[in-house]
Amino acid sequence: MEFRHLRYFLMLAEELHFGRAAQRLAISQPPLSLNIQQLEASVGATLFTRNSRGVQLTAAGQAFVPAARALLAQASAAAREARDVAEGQSGQLQIGFAGTMLYCGLPQILSRFQLSHPRLRLVLRELSSSEQLSELLRDRLDVGFVHTPRVPPGFEQILVASQPLVACLPDKHPLAQASSLRLQDLQGQSLVVVSRTVSPDYHERILQCCEHAGWMPQVVHELRHWLSVVSLVSQGQGAALVPQALQQSALAGAVFVPLQDVDVRYDTRCLWRSDRDQTALQDFVQAVQMAA
């Protein structure tokens, strides 16, 4: 059974006349008759009766009409879905991100992109940078937003944002009202830091900054998320060096003070595999480039 057979069957079922059906199909009558015979052989039932009064649907033919229409509709929908996916208008994108991207423009990028791709499903997964790299390598993510300069071969990247680190202090801290600070001003403070296992690059660079300023920090807590770091500081459990964008979190009890002598930048990169040929992915990358 072929889709052509179904189209011919439905046209004949509508016209109940071989000549008119063939004319509408832009074919001659013999091919139409042959295709109907082939369909009946495939179905295993007579679908039409032919006599001097014309053509009539049998009971089997009447029962087959809605099924044939449904089959053609499903085939048409499947073809349309395939075209839409090929054109980047349907399907889904798996997007990985580290939590600070919520304060670095990701929601705005997603909103603008969704306006031009309303039927494309965006699946967001909050993961650490190392977890995203692992998922990208396994093709479980289409694109990721990471905070590591260590990008493996085979990836393309866009620098989305580069921001300074700032001091995060409890609002009742003696230095909370300062207009700016030097790292040396924080000497002796207990630090809350992002976990070495989650973000080894920035964990190490924060400690190195303090050492270069002449003191060895006492790390009291290591947490998985930067927002958790800010939350703990807001509750008086230490101080922290955090990306500037976290000021937008507006957590009560935490204040953010610029640092004069820290040249470490917190960089955000959008990554995707170079060998991915996917229209939706390329459209999304263009949206990121426009926002960068």
PDB file of N, CA and C in Angstrom, residues 44-98:
ATOM      1  N   GLY A  44      -7.126  -6.459   0.913  1.00  0.00           N
ATOM      2  CA  GLY A  44      -7.756  -7.772   1.009  1.00  0.00           C
ATOM      3  C   GLY A  44      -9.265  -7.687   1.041  1.00  0.00           C
ATOM      4  N   ALA A  45      -9.810  -6.617   0.446  1.00  0.00           N
ATOM      5  CA  ALA A  45     -11.263  -6.451   0.413  1.00  0.00           C
ATOM      6  C   ALA A  45     -11.634  -5.595  -0.791  1.00  0.00           C
ATOM      7  N   THR A  46     -12.834  -5.822  -1.306  1.00  0.00           N
ATOM      8  CA  THR A  46     -13.349  -4.991  -2.395  1.00  0.00           C
ATOM      9  C   THR A  46     -13.872  -3.685  -1.802  1.00  0.00           C
ATOM     10  N   LEU A  47     -13.374  -2.579  -2.353  1.00  0.00           N
ATOM     11  CA  LEU A  47     -13.723  -1.260  -1.809  1.00  0.00           C
ATOM     12  C   LEU A  47     -14.794  -0.556  -2.636  1.00  0.00           C
ATOM     13  N   PHE A  48     -14.910  -0.921  -3.899  1.00  0.00           N
ATOM     14  CA  PHE A  48     -15.904  -0.308  -4.774  1.00  0.00           C
ATOM     15  C   PHE A  48     -16.657  -1.403  -5.542  1.00  0.00           C
ATOM     16  N   THR A  49     -17.903  -1.148  -5.815  1.00  0.00           N
ATOM     17  CA  THR A  49     -18.646  -1.966  -6.777  1.00  0.00           C
ATOM     18  C   THR A  49     -18.806  -1.151  -8.045  1.00  0.00           C
ATOM     19  N   ARG A  50     -18.686  -1.816  -9.173  1.00  0.00           N
ATOM     20  CA  ARG A  50     -18.761  -1.148 -10.469  1.00  0.00           C
ATOM     21  C   ARG A  50     -19.888  -1.802 -11.258  1.00  0.00           C
ATOM     22  N   ASN A  51     -20.845  -1.037 -11.716  1.00  0.00           N
ATOM     23  CA  ASN A  51     -21.935  -1.558 -12.530  1.00  0.00           C
ATOM     24  C   ASN A  51     -22.378  -0.480 -13.504  1.00  0.00           C
ATOM     25  N   SER A  52     -23.456  -0.786 -14.201  1.00  0.00           N
ATOM     26  CA  SER A  52     -23.933   0.148 -15.231  1.00  0.00           C
ATOM     27  C   SER A  52     -24.373   1.483 -14.646  1.00  0.00           C
ATOM     28  N   ARG A  53     -24.702   1.509 -13.368  1.00  0.00           N
ATOM     29  CA  ARG A  53     -25.140   2.759 -12.735  1.00  0.00           C
ATOM     30  C   ARG A  53     -23.973   3.607 -12.243  1.00  0.00           C
ATOM     31  N   GLY A  54     -22.761   3.068 -12.312  1.00  0.00           N
ATOM     32  CA  GLY A  54     -21.598   3.826 -11.890  1.00  0.00           C
ATOM     33  C   GLY A  54     -20.778   3.092 -10.845  1.00  0.00           C
ATOM     34  N   VAL A  55     -20.226   3.850  -9.912  1.00  0.00           N
ATOM     35  CA  VAL A  55     -19.320   3.323  -8.887  1.00  0.00           C
ATOM     36  C   VAL A  55     -19.915   3.607  -7.514  1.00  0.00           C
ATOM     37  N   GLN A  56     -19.893   2.598  -6.651  1.00  0.00           N
ATOM     38  CA  GLN A  56     -20.386   2.757  -5.288  1.00  0.00           C
ATOM     39  C   GLN A  56     -19.362   2.193  -4.304  1.00  0.00           C
ATOM     40  N   LEU A  57     -19.295   2.791  -3.149  1.00  0.00           N
ATOM     41  CA  LEU A  57     -18.440   2.257  -2.076  1.00  0.00           C
ATOM     42  C   LEU A  57     -19.113   1.034  -1.465  1.00  0.00           C
ATOM     43  N   THR A  58     -18.338  -0.013  -1.227  1.00  0.00           N
ATOM     44  CA  THR A  58     -18.843  -1.147  -0.457  1.00  0.00           C
ATOM     45  C   THR A  58     -18.811  -0.783   1.025  1.00  0.00           C
ATOM     46  N   ALA A  59     -19.335  -1.657   1.852  1.00  0.00           N
ATOM     47  CA  ALA A  59     -19.269  -1.416   3.302  1.00  0.00           C
ATOM     48  C   ALA A  59     -17.810  -1.324   3.749  1.00  0.00           C
ATOM     49  N   ALA A  60     -16.965  -2.182   3.155  1.00  0.00           N
ATOM     50  CA  ALA A  60     -15.533  -2.125   3.493  1.00  0.00           C
ATOM     51  C   ALA A  60     -14.937  -0.796   3.046  1.00  0.00           C
ATOM     52  N   GLY A  61     -15.353  -0.328   1.862  1.00  0.00           N
ATOM     53  CA  GLY A  61     -14.860   0.950   1.363  1.00  0.00           C
ATOM     54  C   GLY A  61     -15.277   2.105   2.240  1.00  0.00           C
ATOM     55  N   GLN A  62     -16.526   2.098   2.698  1.00  0.00           N
ATOM     56  CA  GLN A  62     -16.996   3.154   3.588  1.00  0.00           C
ATOM     57  C   GLN A  62     -16.213   3.164   4.900  1.00  0.00           C
ATOM     58  N   ALA A  63     -15.892   1.974   5.403  1.00  0.00           N
ATOM     59  CA  ALA A  63     -15.119   1.893   6.645  1.00  0.00           C
ATOM     60  C   ALA A  63     -13.677   2.356   6.440  1.00  0.00           C
ATOM     61  N   PHE A  64     -13.187   2.196   5.212  1.00  0.00           N
ATOM     62  CA  PHE A  64     -11.783   2.526   4.935  1.00  0.00           C
ATOM     63  C   PHE A  64     -11.565   4.026   4.732  1.00  0.00           C
ATOM     64  N   VAL A  65     -12.626   4.771   4.392  1.00  0.00           N
ATOM     65  CA  VAL A  65     -12.484   6.200   4.100  1.00  0.00           C
ATOM     66  C   VAL A  65     -11.859   6.973   5.273  1.00  0.00           C
ATOM     67  N   PRO A  66     -12.409   6.911   6.503  1.00  0.00           N
ATOM     68  CA  PRO A  66     -11.792   7.698   7.592  1.00  0.00           C
ATOM     69  C   PRO A  66     -10.369   7.244   7.913  1.00  0.00           C
ATOM     70  N   ALA A  67     -10.111   5.941   7.781  1.00  0.00           N
ATOM     71  CA  ALA A  67      -8.756   5.458   8.063  1.00  0.00           C
ATOM     72  C   ALA A  67      -7.777   5.987   7.030  1.00  0.00           C
ATOM     73  N   ALA A  68      -8.185   6.011   5.757  1.00  0.00           N
ATOM     74  CA  ALA A  68      -7.313   6.529   4.707  1.00  0.00           C
ATOM     75  C   ALA A  68      -7.033   8.011   4.914  1.00  0.00           C
ATOM     76  N   ARG A  69      -8.083   8.756   5.285  1.00  0.00           N
ATOM     77  CA  ARG A  69      -7.882  10.183   5.552  1.00  0.00           C
ATOM     78  C   ARG A  69      -6.916  10.403   6.712  1.00  0.00           C
ATOM     79  N   ALA A  70      -7.066   9.596   7.753  1.00  0.00           N
ATOM     80  CA  ALA A  70      -6.179   9.733   8.923  1.00  0.00           C
ATOM     81  C   ALA A  70      -4.735   9.414   8.552  1.00  0.00           C
ATOM     82  N   LEU A  71      -4.530   8.366   7.736  1.00  0.00           N
ATOM     83  CA  LEU A  71      -3.175   7.988   7.332  1.00  0.00           C
ATOM     84  C   LEU A  71      -2.516   9.103   6.520  1.00  0.00           C
ATOM     85  N   LEU A  72      -3.255   9.682   5.601  1.00  0.00           N
ATOM     86  CA  LEU A  72      -2.697  10.774   4.802  1.00  0.00           C
ATOM     87  C   LEU A  72      -2.425  12.015   5.658  1.00  0.00           C
ATOM     88  N   ALA A  73      -3.331  12.270   6.597  1.00  0.00           N
ATOM     89  CA  ALA A  73      -3.120  13.422   7.483  1.00  0.00           C
ATOM     90  C   ALA A  73      -1.875  13.224   8.344  1.00  0.00           C
ATOM     91  N   GLN A  74      -1.673  12.003   8.847  1.00  0.00           N
ATOM     92  CA  GLN A  74      -0.492  11.717   9.661  1.00  0.00           C
ATOM     93  C   GLN A  74       0.775  11.849   8.828  1.00  0.00           C
ATOM     94  N   ALA A  75       0.726  11.368   7.591  1.00  0.00           N
ATOM     95  CA  ALA A  75       1.897  11.473   6.720  1.00  0.00           C
ATOM     96  C   ALA A  75       2.219  12.932   6.420  1.00  0.00           C
ATOM     97  N   SER A  76       1.178  13.722   6.187  1.00  0.00           N
ATOM     98  CA  SER A  76       1.379  15.143   5.914  1.00  0.00           C
ATOM     99  C   SER A  76       1.952  15.853   7.135  1.00  0.00           C
ATOM    100  N   ALA A  77       1.424  15.506   8.317  1.00  0.00           N
ATOM    101  CA  ALA A  77       1.924  16.124   9.550  1.00  0.00           C
ATOM    102  C   ALA A  77       3.372  15.732   9.808  1.00  0.00           C
ATOM    103  N   ALA A  78       3.701  14.467   9.540  1.00  0.00           N
ATOM    104  CA  ALA A  78       5.079  14.003   9.741  1.00  0.00           C
ATOM    105  C   ALA A  78       6.035  14.721   8.800  1.00  0.00           C
ATOM    106  N   ALA A  79       5.623  14.890   7.552  1.00  0.00           N
ATOM    107  CA  ALA A  79       6.470  15.597   6.592  1.00  0.00           C
ATOM    108  C   ALA A  79       6.645  17.056   6.993  1.00  0.00           C
ATOM    109  N   ARG A  80       5.555  17.673   7.455  1.00  0.00           N
ATOM    110  CA  ARG A  80       5.626  19.073   7.887  1.00  0.00           C
ATOM    111  C   ARG A  80       6.537  19.220   9.102  1.00  0.00           C
ATOM    112  N   GLU A  81       6.441  18.278  10.043  1.00  0.00           N
ATOM    113  CA  GLU A  81       7.300  18.322  11.229  1.00  0.00           C
ATOM    114  C   GLU A  81       8.762  18.169  10.847  1.00  0.00           C
ATOM    115  N   ALA A  82       9.046  17.253   9.906  1.00  0.00           N
ATOM    116  CA  ALA A  82      10.431  17.057   9.460  1.00  0.00           C
ATOM    117  C   ALA A  82      10.973  18.326   8.806  1.00  0.00           C
ATOM    118  N   ARG A  83      10.151  18.978   7.982  1.00  0.00           N
ATOM    119  CA  ARG A  83      10.592  20.232   7.346  1.00  0.00           C
ATOM    120  C   ARG A  83      10.848  21.311   8.394  1.00  0.00           C
ATOM    121  N   ASP A  84       9.950  21.397   9.367  1.00  0.00           N
ATOM    122  CA  ASP A  84      10.106  22.424  10.408  1.00  0.00           C
ATOM    123  C   ASP A  84      11.364  22.202  11.236  1.00  0.00           C
ATOM    124  N   VAL A  85      11.649  20.934  11.547  1.00  0.00           N
ATOM    125  CA  VAL A  85      12.871  20.635  12.297  1.00  0.00           C
ATOM    126  C   VAL A  85      14.090  20.992  11.458  1.00  0.00           C
ATOM    127  N   ALA A  86      14.053  20.631  10.169  1.00  0.00           N
ATOM    128  CA  ALA A  86      15.174  20.943   9.283  1.00  0.00           C
ATOM    129  C   ALA A  86      15.388  22.449   9.172  1.00  0.00           C
ATOM    130  N   GLU A  87      14.304  23.220   9.252  1.00  0.00           N
ATOM    131  CA  GLU A  87      14.387  24.679   9.153  1.00  0.00           C
ATOM    132  C   GLU A  87      14.577  25.352  10.506  1.00  0.00           C
ATOM    133  N   GLY A  88      14.682  24.551  11.583  1.00  0.00           N
ATOM    134  CA  GLY A  88      14.911  25.112  12.902  1.00  0.00           C
ATOM    135  C   GLY A  88      13.685  25.679  13.559  1.00  0.00           C
ATOM    136  N   GLN A  89      12.493  25.345  13.076  1.00  0.00           N
ATOM    137  CA  GLN A  89      11.263  25.908  13.618  1.00  0.00           C
ATOM    138  C   GLN A  89      10.538  24.969  14.573  1.00  0.00           C
ATOM    139  N   SER A  90      11.004  23.748  14.694  1.00  0.00           N
ATOM    140  CA  SER A  90      10.346  22.785  15.567  1.00  0.00           C
ATOM    141  C   SER A  90      11.404  21.884  16.185  1.00  0.00           C
ATOM    142  N   GLY A  91      10.975  20.941  17.033  1.00  0.00           N
ATOM    143  CA  GLY A  91      11.927  20.094  17.744  1.00  0.00           C
ATOM    144  C   GLY A  91      12.291  20.713  19.078  1.00  0.00           C
ATOM    145  N   GLN A  92      13.533  20.483  19.507  1.00  0.00           N
ATOM    146  CA  GLN A  92      13.957  21.033  20.792  1.00  0.00           C
ATOM    147  C   GLN A  92      15.451  21.284  20.802  1.00  0.00           C
ATOM    148  N   LEU A  93      15.866  22.189  21.685  1.00  0.00           N
ATOM    149  CA  LEU A  93      17.272  22.464  21.956  1.00  0.00           C
ATOM    150  C   LEU A  93      17.537  22.215  23.432  1.00  0.00           C
ATOM    151  N   GLN A  94      18.582  21.447  23.722  1.00  0.00           N
ATOM    152  CA  GLN A  94      19.012  21.208  25.095  1.00  0.00           C
ATOM    153  C   GLN A  94      20.084  22.246  25.432  1.00  0.00           C
ATOM    154  N   ILE A  95      19.787  23.111  26.402  1.00  0.00           N
ATOM    155  CA  ILE A  95      20.672  24.227  26.733  1.00  0.00           C
ATOM    156  C   ILE A  95      21.169  24.079  28.164  1.00  0.00           C
ATOM    157  N   GLY A  96      22.476  23.995  28.318  1.00  0.00           N
ATOM    158  CA  GLY A  96      23.072  23.942  29.649  1.00  0.00           C
ATOM    159  C   GLY A  96      23.513  25.326  30.086  1.00  0.00           C
ATOM    160  N   PHE A  97      23.461  25.574  31.383  1.00  0.00           N
ATOM    161  CA  PHE A  97      23.898  26.880  31.882  1.00  0.00           C
ATOM    162  C   PHE A  97      24.305  26.761  33.343  1.00  0.00           C
ATOM    163  N   ALA A  98      25.278  27.578  33.715  1.00  0.00           N
ATOM    164  CA  ALA A  98      25.627  27.742  35.125  1.00  0.00           C
ATOM    165  C   ALA A  98      24.745  28.841  35.699  1.00  0.00           C
TER     166      ALA A  98
END
